[in-house]
CSV table of C-alpha atoms and ligand atoms in Angstrom, one decimal:
chain,number,residue,atom,x,y,z
A,23,MET,CA,2.2,6.3,-35.8
A,24,ARG,CA,2.4,2.6,-34.8
A,25,ILE,CA,-0.2,0.6,-33.0
A,26,LEU,CA,0.1,-2.8,-31.4
A,27,VAL,CA,-3.1,-4.8,-31.2
A,28,ILE,CA,-3.0,-7.7,-28.7
A,29,GLU,CA,-6.1,-9.7,-29.4
A,30,ASP,CA,-6.6,-13.5,-29.7
A,31,GLU,CA,-9.9,-13.4,-31.5
A,32,PRO,CA,-8.9,-13.6,-35.2
A,33,LYS,CA,-11.9,-11.8,-36.6
A,34,THR,CA,-11.6,-8.9,-34.1
A,35,ALA,CA,-7.8,-8.7,-34.6
A,36,ALA,CA,-8.2,-8.6,-38.4
A,37,TYR,CA,-11.0,-6.0,-38.2
A,38,LEU,CA,-9.0,-3.7,-35.9
A,39,LYS,CA,-5.9,-4.1,-38.1
A,40,LYS,CA,-7.8,-3.2,-41.3
A,41,GLY,CA,-9.7,-0.3,-39.8
A,42,LEU,CA,-6.6,1.2,-38.1
A,43,GLU,CA,-4.5,0.8,-41.2
A,44,GLU,CA,-7.2,2.5,-43.3
A,45,SER,CA,-7.0,5.3,-40.8
A,46,GLY,CA,-3.3,5.8,-41.4
A,47,TYR,CA,-1.7,3.7,-38.6
A,48,ALA,CA,1.0,1.0,-39.0
A,49,VAL,CA,-0.4,-2.0,-37.1
A,50,ASP,CA,1.2,-5.1,-35.6
A,51,VAL,CA,-1.0,-7.8,-34.2
A,52,ALA,CA,-0.1,-10.3,-31.4
A,53,ASN,CA,-2.4,-13.2,-30.7
A,54,ASP,CA,-1.6,-14.0,-27.2
A,55,GLY,CA,-0.3,-12.4,-24.0
A,56,PRO,CA,3.3,-13.4,-24.0
A,57,GLN,CA,3.9,-12.5,-27.6
A,58,GLY,CA,2.1,-9.2,-27.1
A,59,LEU,CA,4.3,-8.4,-24.1
A,60,ILE,CA,7.5,-9.1,-25.9
A,61,LEU,CA,6.5,-6.9,-28.8
A,62,ALA,CA,5.4,-4.1,-26.4
A,63,GLN,CA,8.7,-4.2,-24.6
A,64,GLU,CA,11.0,-4.5,-27.6
A,65,GLU,CA,9.3,-2.3,-30.2
A,66,GLU,CA,8.2,1.3,-30.1
A,67,TYR,CA,4.4,1.9,-30.3
A,68,ASP,CA,2.4,5.0,-29.9
A,69,VAL,CA,-0.6,3.1,-28.5
A,70,ILE,CA,-1.3,-0.5,-27.5
A,71,VAL,CA,-4.8,-1.9,-27.8
A,72,LEU,CA,-5.0,-4.7,-25.3
A,73,ASP,CA,-7.7,-7.3,-24.9
A,74,VAL,CA,-8.2,-8.5,-21.3
A,75,MET,CA,-9.0,-12.2,-21.9
A,76,LEU,CA,-5.9,-13.6,-23.7
A,77,PRO,CA,-4.3,-17.0,-23.8
A,78,GLY,CA,-0.9,-17.4,-22.1
A,79,MET,CA,-1.1,-14.3,-20.0
A,80,ASP,CA,-4.1,-12.1,-19.4
A,81,GLY,CA,-4.3,-8.4,-20.3
A,82,TRP,CA,-3.9,-7.4,-16.6
A,83,THR,CA,-0.6,-9.2,-16.3
A,84,VAL,CA,0.6,-7.8,-19.6
A,85,VAL,CA,-0.1,-4.2,-18.6
A,86,LYS,CA,1.3,-4.7,-15.1
A,87,THR,CA,4.5,-6.2,-16.4
A,88,LEU,CA,4.8,-3.6,-19.2
A,89,ARG,CA,4.5,-0.7,-16.7
A,90,SER,CA,7.8,-1.7,-14.9
A,91,THR,CA,9.6,-0.6,-18.1
A,92,ARG,CA,7.3,1.2,-20.5
A,93,ALA,CA,4.8,4.0,-20.4
A,94,THR,CA,3.2,3.4,-23.8
A,95,PRO,CA,-0.5,4.4,-23.6
A,96,VAL,CA,-2.7,1.3,-23.3
A,97,LEU,CA,-6.4,1.1,-24.3
A,98,PHE,CA,-8.0,-1.9,-22.6
A,99,LEU,CA,-10.7,-3.9,-24.3
A,100,THR,CA,-12.9,-5.6,-21.8
A,101,ALA,CA,-15.7,-8.0,-22.7
A,102,ARG,CA,-17.5,-7.5,-19.5
A,103,ASP,CA,-19.3,-4.4,-18.5
A,104,ASP,CA,-17.9,-4.9,-15.1
A,105,ILE,CA,-16.8,-1.9,-13.1
A,106,ASP,CA,-14.3,-4.0,-11.1
A,107,ASP,CA,-12.5,-5.0,-14.4
A,108,ARG,CA,-12.2,-1.4,-15.5
A,109,VAL,CA,-11.0,-0.2,-12.1
A,110,ARG,CA,-8.5,-3.0,-12.0
A,111,GLY,CA,-7.2,-2.3,-15.5
A,112,LEU,CA,-6.8,1.4,-14.7
A,113,GLU,CA,-5.1,0.7,-11.4
A,114,LEU,CA,-2.6,-1.6,-13.1
A,115,GLY,CA,-1.7,1.1,-15.6
A,116,ALA,CA,-4.1,1.1,-18.5
A,117,ASP,CA,-4.9,4.6,-19.7
A,118,ASP,CA,-8.4,4.0,-21.0
A,119,TYR,CA,-10.8,1.2,-21.6
A,120,LEU,CA,-13.6,0.2,-24.0
A,121,VAL,CA,-16.3,-2.4,-23.4
A,122,LYS,CA,-16.9,-5.0,-26.1
A,123,PRO,CA,-18.8,-4.8,-28.4
A,124,PHE,CA,-17.8,-1.3,-29.4
A,125,ALA,CA,-18.2,0.8,-32.5
A,126,PHE,CA,-14.9,1.2,-34.5
A,127,VAL,CA,-15.3,5.0,-34.6
A,128,GLU,CA,-15.3,5.0,-30.8
A,129,LEU,CA,-12.1,2.9,-30.7
A,130,LEU,CA,-10.5,5.2,-33.3
A,131,ALA,CA,-11.4,8.3,-31.2
A,132,ARG,CA,-9.8,6.8,-28.1
A,133,VAL,CA,-6.7,5.7,-29.9
A,134,ARG,CA,-6.3,9.1,-31.4
A,135,THR,CA,-6.6,10.8,-28.0
A,136,LEU,CA,-4.1,8.4,-26.5
A,137,ALA,CA,-1.6,8.8,-29.4
A,138,ARG,CA,-1.9,12.6,-29.2
A,139,ARG,CA,-1.3,12.5,-25.4
A,140,GLY,CA,1.7,10.2,-25.7
A,141,PRO,CA,3.5,8.7,-22.7
A,142,PRO,CA,3.8,10.8,-19.6
A,143,ARG,CA,6.9,13.0,-19.8
A,144,GLU,CA,8.4,12.0,-16.4
A,145,SER,CA,8.5,8.4,-17.3
A,146,GLU,CA,11.1,8.9,-20.1
A,147,LEU,CA,13.8,10.0,-17.8
A,148,VAL,CA,14.0,9.0,-14.1
A,149,LYS,CA,16.5,10.8,-11.9
A,150,VAL,CA,17.5,10.3,-8.4
A,151,GLY,CA,20.5,12.4,-7.4
A,152,ASP,CA,23.3,11.7,-9.9
A,153,LEU,CA,21.5,8.5,-11.1
A,154,GLU,CA,19.8,8.8,-14.5
A,155,MET,CA,17.6,6.2,-16.2
A,156,ASP,CA,16.5,6.7,-19.8
A,157,VAL,CA,13.6,4.4,-19.9
A,158,TYR,CA,13.2,4.3,-23.7
A,159,ARG,CA,16.8,3.8,-24.5
A,160,ARG,CA,17.2,1.6,-21.5
A,161,ARG,CA,20.3,3.3,-20.4
A,162,VAL,CA,21.5,4.0,-16.9
A,163,LYS,CA,24.1,6.5,-15.8
A,164,ARG,CA,25.5,7.4,-12.5
A,165,GLY,CA,27.6,10.6,-12.2
A,166,GLY,CA,27.7,10.7,-16.0
A,167,THR,CA,29.2,7.2,-16.3
A,168,ARG,CA,27.2,4.6,-18.2
A,169,ILE,CA,26.3,1.5,-16.2
A,170,ASP,CA,25.3,-1.8,-18.0
A,171,LEU,CA,22.4,-3.6,-16.5
A,172,THR,CA,20.7,-6.8,-17.5
A,173,PRO,CA,17.0,-6.4,-18.4
A,174,ARG,CA,16.0,-7.8,-15.0
A,175,GLU,CA,18.3,-5.4,-13.1
A,176,PHE,CA,17.0,-2.6,-15.2
A,177,SER,CA,13.4,-3.4,-14.2
A,178,LEU,CA,14.3,-3.7,-10.6
A,179,LEU,CA,16.1,-0.4,-10.6
A,180,GLN,CA,13.3,1.3,-12.4
A,181,LEU,CA,10.7,0.1,-10.0
A,182,LEU,CA,12.8,1.3,-7.0
A,183,ALA,CA,13.6,4.6,-8.7
A,184,ARG,CA,10.1,5.3,-9.9
A,185,ARG,CA,8.9,4.8,-6.3
A,186,GLN,CA,11.8,6.5,-4.7
A,187,GLY,CA,11.5,7.1,-0.9
A,188,GLU,CA,8.9,4.3,-0.7
A,189,VAL,CA,9.8,1.1,1.1
A,190,LEU,CA,9.0,-1.9,-1.1
A,191,SER,CA,8.6,-5.3,0.4
A,192,ARG,CA,10.3,-8.4,-1.2
A,193,THR,CA,6.9,-9.7,-2.1
A,194,GLN,CA,6.0,-6.4,-3.9
A,195,ILE,CA,9.3,-6.4,-5.7
A,196,ALA,CA,9.0,-10.0,-6.7
A,197,SER,CA,5.5,-9.6,-8.1
A,198,TYR,CA,6.5,-6.5,-10.1
A,199,VAL,CA,9.9,-7.6,-11.4
A,200,TRP,CA,9.4,-11.4,-11.7
A,201,ASP,CA,5.7,-11.3,-12.0
A,202,MET,CA,5.4,-14.1,-9.4
A,203,ASN,CA,4.6,-14.6,-5.9
A,204,PHE,CA,6.9,-16.7,-3.8
A,205,ASP,CA,7.5,-17.6,-0.2
A,206,SER,CA,9.4,-15.0,1.8
A,207,ASP,CA,12.1,-17.6,2.6
A,208,THR,CA,13.5,-17.4,-0.9
A,209,ASN,CA,16.3,-15.0,-1.5
A,210,VAL,CA,15.9,-14.2,-5.2
A,211,VAL,CA,15.2,-10.6,-4.4
A,212,GLU,CA,18.1,-10.3,-2.0
A,213,VAL,CA,20.5,-11.7,-4.6
A,214,ALA,CA,19.2,-9.4,-7.3
A,215,ILE,CA,19.5,-6.4,-5.0
A,216,ARG,CA,23.0,-7.3,-4.1
A,217,ARG,CA,24.0,-7.6,-7.8
A,218,LEU,CA,22.3,-4.3,-8.5
A,219,ARG,CA,24.2,-2.6,-5.6
A,220,THR,CA,27.5,-3.7,-6.9
A,221,LYS,CA,26.8,-1.9,-10.1
A,222,ILE,CA,24.9,1.1,-8.9
A,223,ASP,CA,26.3,1.9,-5.4
A,224,ASP,CA,29.6,0.2,-4.7
A,225,ASN,CA,31.8,2.6,-6.7
A,226,PHE,CA,30.0,5.7,-5.3
A,227,PRO,CA,30.3,7.3,-1.9
A,228,ILE,CA,26.6,8.1,-1.7
A,229,LYS,CA,24.5,4.9,-1.5
A,230,LEU,CA,21.0,5.0,-3.1
A,231,ILE,CA,19.7,1.5,-2.3
A,232,HIS,CA,18.9,1.0,1.4
A,233,THR,CA,17.8,-2.1,3.3
A,234,VAL,CA,14.9,-1.5,5.7
A,235,ARG,CA,15.4,-4.4,8.1
A,236,GLY,CA,12.4,-6.7,8.3
A,237,VAL,CA,10.5,-4.7,5.7
A,238,GLY,CA,12.2,-4.5,2.4
A,239,TYR,CA,14.2,-2.0,0.3
A,240,VAL,CA,14.0,1.7,-0.6
A,241,LEU,CA,15.9,3.8,-3.1
A,242,GLU,CA,16.5,7.3,-1.9
A,243,LEU,CA,19.1,10.0,-1.4
A,244,LYS,CA,19.7,9.9,2.3
A,245,ASP,CA,21.2,12.7,4.3
A,246,THR,CA,24.2,10.7,5.6
A,247,ALA,CA,25.6,13.6,7.7
B,303,CA,CA1,-9.9,-12.4,-26.0
């Protein structure tokens, strides 16, 4: 069992690492948001313990960005006993939270529960018609043929596929996939969608990605008859 601890406070990070290792877990520590996100995306962890207040990128942004590609269980550490913080964390995709200061036994109990539960089954393989996405191996197939996507294209497709049938605005797509807000006059999203279509749809008679004029994009199997 591997745990990633994303915590900038050296004493807390060291204490968590030591305690979790003594409890039989392999532990990696990241000291800031960007480093934590990279490890969380590139390595396989059973649970991520994530502090909210972090340099570089806060815990909310880390979990939100991570959720476009990974379903690793996240335990949020919040310093404030603030209901809004907890709700926000859970809405963005955290699985549980703990208010600082906490007793180590309490943290260990939560980590064990999350590790046992594992990531939700449906997030490992996303299917829409003959499109298959293996989220952990980061592989995409259509009609059994492997399609190579860049990491960004993969995130974009995953967002659309996970929310199939739901029209997503350019702003929504931009904030999930690029983690940024930009003016609606930029065409970053359109360009990315066009590239994705050439890979996912162009060689197939049934199109999955549809433009909803004036609104955004939706991925769905449409009855074309
Ligand atoms: Ca902190």
